[in-house]
Coordinates of C-alpha atoms in Angstrom, one line a residue:
X1 CA 126.5 218.9 159.5
X2 CA 127.5 222.5 158.9
X3 CA 126.3 225.1 159.6
X4 CA 124.1 224.1 162.5
X5 CA 121.2 226.5 162.9
X6 CA 118.2 225.3 165.0
X7 CA 115.7 227.2 167.1
X8 CA 112.9 226.8 169.6
X9 CA 110.3 229.6 170.4
X10 CA 112.7 231.1 173.0
X11 CA 116.3 230.1 172.0
X12 CA 118.3 229.6 168.9
X13 CA 121.5 227.6 168.4
X14 CA 124.1 228.5 165.8
X15 CA 127.8 228.2 165.0
X16 CA 130.3 230.4 166.9
X17 CA 131.6 233.5 165.2
X18 CA 134.7 235.6 165.9
X19 CA 132.6 238.4 167.6
X20 CA 131.3 235.9 170.2
X21 CA 134.4 236.1 172.5
X22 CA 133.2 238.8 174.8
X23 CA 129.6 237.4 175.1
X24 CA 131.0 234.0 175.9
X25 CA 133.5 235.5 178.4
X26 CA 130.4 236.9 180.3
X27 CA 129.5 233.2 180.8
X28 CA 132.8 231.4 181.3
X29 CA 134.5 234.2 183.1
X30 CA 131.8 234.4 185.7
X31 CA 132.8 232.6 189.0
X32 CA 129.1 231.9 189.7
X33 CA 128.7 230.0 186.4
X34 CA 132.1 228.2 186.8
X35 CA 131.1 227.0 190.3
X36 CA 129.4 223.9 188.8
X37 CA 131.7 223.5 185.8
X38 CA 134.7 221.2 185.4
X39 CA 137.1 224.2 185.3
X40 CA 137.9 227.5 187.0
X41 CA 136.7 230.8 185.5
X42 CA 138.3 231.5 182.1
X43 CA 140.1 234.6 181.0
X44 CA 139.6 236.4 177.6
X45 CA 142.5 234.6 175.9
X46 CA 141.1 231.2 177.0
X47 CA 137.6 232.1 175.8
X48 CA 139.1 233.3 172.5
X49 CA 140.7 229.8 172.2
X50 CA 137.4 228.1 172.8
X51 CA 135.7 230.2 170.1
X52 CA 138.6 229.6 167.6
X53 CA 138.6 225.8 168.3
X54 CA 134.8 225.6 167.9
X55 CA 134.9 227.4 164.5
X56 CA 137.7 225.1 163.3
X57 CA 135.9 221.9 164.6
X58 CA 132.8 223.0 162.8
X59 CA 134.4 222.7 159.4
X60 CA 136.0 219.3 159.8
X61 CA 134.7 216.8 157.3
X62 CA 134.4 214.1 160.1
X63 CA 132.8 216.5 162.7
X64 CA 132.2 214.9 166.1
X65 CA 132.1 218.1 168.3
X66 CA 129.3 220.6 168.1
X67 CA 130.2 223.6 170.2
X68 CA 127.5 226.1 169.6
X69 CA 126.2 229.5 170.6
X70 CA 122.8 229.7 172.4
X71 CA 121.1 233.0 171.3
X72 CA 117.9 234.8 172.2
X73 CA 115.5 235.6 169.3
X74 CA 117.1 239.0 168.9
X75 CA 120.5 237.3 168.5
X76 CA 122.0 238.0 171.9
X77 CA 124.4 235.2 172.9
X78 CA 123.4 233.9 176.4
X79 CA 124.6 230.2 176.4
X80 CA 127.3 227.8 175.3
X81 CA 125.6 224.5 174.1
X82 CA 127.7 221.5 173.3
X83 CA 127.2 218.0 171.9
X84 CA 130.3 215.7 171.5
X85 CA 129.7 212.5 169.7
X86 CA 131.3 209.5 171.5
X87 CA 133.8 208.0 169.1
X88 CA 135.5 205.5 171.3
X89 CA 133.7 202.5 169.9
X90 CA 132.4 202.2 166.3
X91 CA 128.9 200.9 167.4
X92 CA 128.5 203.4 170.3
X93 CA 126.0 205.8 168.7
X94 CA 125.9 208.2 171.6
X95 CA 126.9 211.7 172.5
X96 CA 127.5 213.8 175.6
X97 CA 125.8 217.2 176.0
X98 CA 126.8 220.2 178.1
X99 CA 125.3 223.6 178.6
X100 CA 126.2 226.8 180.4
X101 CA 124.0 229.9 180.5
X102 CA 124.8 233.4 181.5
X103 CA 123.9 233.8 185.2
X104 CA 121.3 236.5 184.6
X105 CA 119.4 234.1 182.4
X106 CA 119.0 231.4 185.1
X107 CA 115.5 230.6 186.2
X108 CA 113.9 231.7 183.0
X109 CA 113.2 228.3 181.4
X110 CA 115.9 228.6 178.8
X111 CA 117.9 225.6 180.0
X112 CA 115.1 223.3 178.8
X113 CA 115.1 224.9 175.4
X114 CA 118.9 224.4 175.2
X115 CA 118.6 220.8 176.0
X116 CA 115.7 220.3 173.5
X117 CA 117.9 221.9 170.8
X118 CA 120.8 219.6 171.6
X119 CA 118.5 216.5 171.6
X120 CA 117.1 217.5 168.3
X121 CA 120.6 217.9 166.9
X122 CA 121.7 214.5 168.3
X123 CA 118.6 212.4 167.5
X124 CA 117.1 214.0 164.4
X125 CA 120.2 215.3 162.6
X126 CA 123.0 213.0 163.7
X127 CA 120.9 209.8 164.3
X128 CA 122.3 209.0 167.8
X129 CA 120.7 206.4 170.0
X130 CA 121.7 207.7 173.4
X131 CA 122.5 211.2 174.7
X132 CA 123.9 211.8 178.1
X133 CA 125.2 214.6 180.3
X134 CA 127.0 214.9 183.6
X135 CA 126.6 217.5 186.4
X136 CA 128.0 218.5 189.7
X137 CA 126.2 216.6 192.5
X138 CA 125.2 220.0 194.1
X139 CA 123.8 221.5 190.8
X140 CA 120.1 220.9 191.5
X141 CA 119.0 223.3 188.7
X142 CA 120.7 221.1 186.1
X143 CA 119.2 218.0 187.7
X144 CA 115.7 219.5 187.5
X145 CA 116.0 220.7 183.9
X146 CA 117.4 217.4 182.6
X147 CA 114.6 215.5 184.3
X148 CA 112.0 217.9 182.9
X149 CA 113.4 217.1 179.4
X150 CA 113.1 213.4 179.9
X151 CA 116.6 212.6 180.9
X152 CA 117.0 209.8 183.5
X153 CA 119.5 210.0 186.4
X154 CA 121.7 207.0 186.0
X155 CA 124.1 207.3 188.9
X156 CA 127.3 208.8 190.2
X157 CA 130.8 208.6 188.8
X158 CA 132.9 208.8 191.9
X159 CA 136.1 210.9 191.9
X160 CA 135.4 211.9 188.3
X161 CA 137.1 215.3 188.0
X162 CA 140.1 216.8 189.6
X163 CA 139.5 220.5 190.4
X164 CA 141.4 223.1 192.3
X165 CA 139.6 222.0 195.5
X166 CA 140.2 218.3 195.0
X167 CA 138.3 215.4 193.4
X168 CA 134.6 215.9 192.5
X169 CA 132.0 213.3 191.6
X170 CA 129.7 213.7 188.6
X171 CA 126.0 212.6 188.3
X172 CA 125.1 211.2 184.9
X173 CA 121.7 211.7 183.2
X174 CA 120.7 210.2 179.9
X175 CA 117.9 209.7 177.4
X176 CA 117.4 207.1 174.6
X177 CA 116.0 207.9 171.2
X178 CA 112.8 205.9 171.8
X179 CA 112.2 207.8 175.0
X180 CA 112.6 211.1 173.3
X181 CA 110.4 210.4 170.3
X182 CA 107.3 210.8 172.4
X183 CA 108.6 213.9 174.3
X184 CA 106.5 217.0 173.8
X185 CA 108.4 220.2 172.8
X186 CA 107.2 223.6 173.8

């Protein structure tokens, strides 16, 4: 599917463009945002690479990664929204989501809109059966927003990620297509 362009009343989701490097740097370069991510804060060159890889992946005939810009109704980029289709097994029909919002947008209800857009992409447009996401055990905001969008906490993957400070667990949340079909959207 190219180009991806979906929206909710408060957030849009679109393909990355070359001019998105600095707005994405405001997210991934912020230590506050990176605190719960699987990496240290990124520099401008690293973020430019993320945008470049996202634009290249978007045009692949067999696309399995959807790395997308989350934008406010006026077009301002405030989030990175990602859905990666699991391709390890031909009958898997699942995908993993991830999302990161600029810190000044936290607590405004946009996370739920971002998840709704990713679920629409996965279930309605890609025909997936299961969508899951993983979070840091101390990221209670992500836990709340995933629960509000119908995602069920499945459990903890112990020692999942090696970060600068050592090994970190991840908590997995998921939702199945039949569970989502009855979910009300704002």
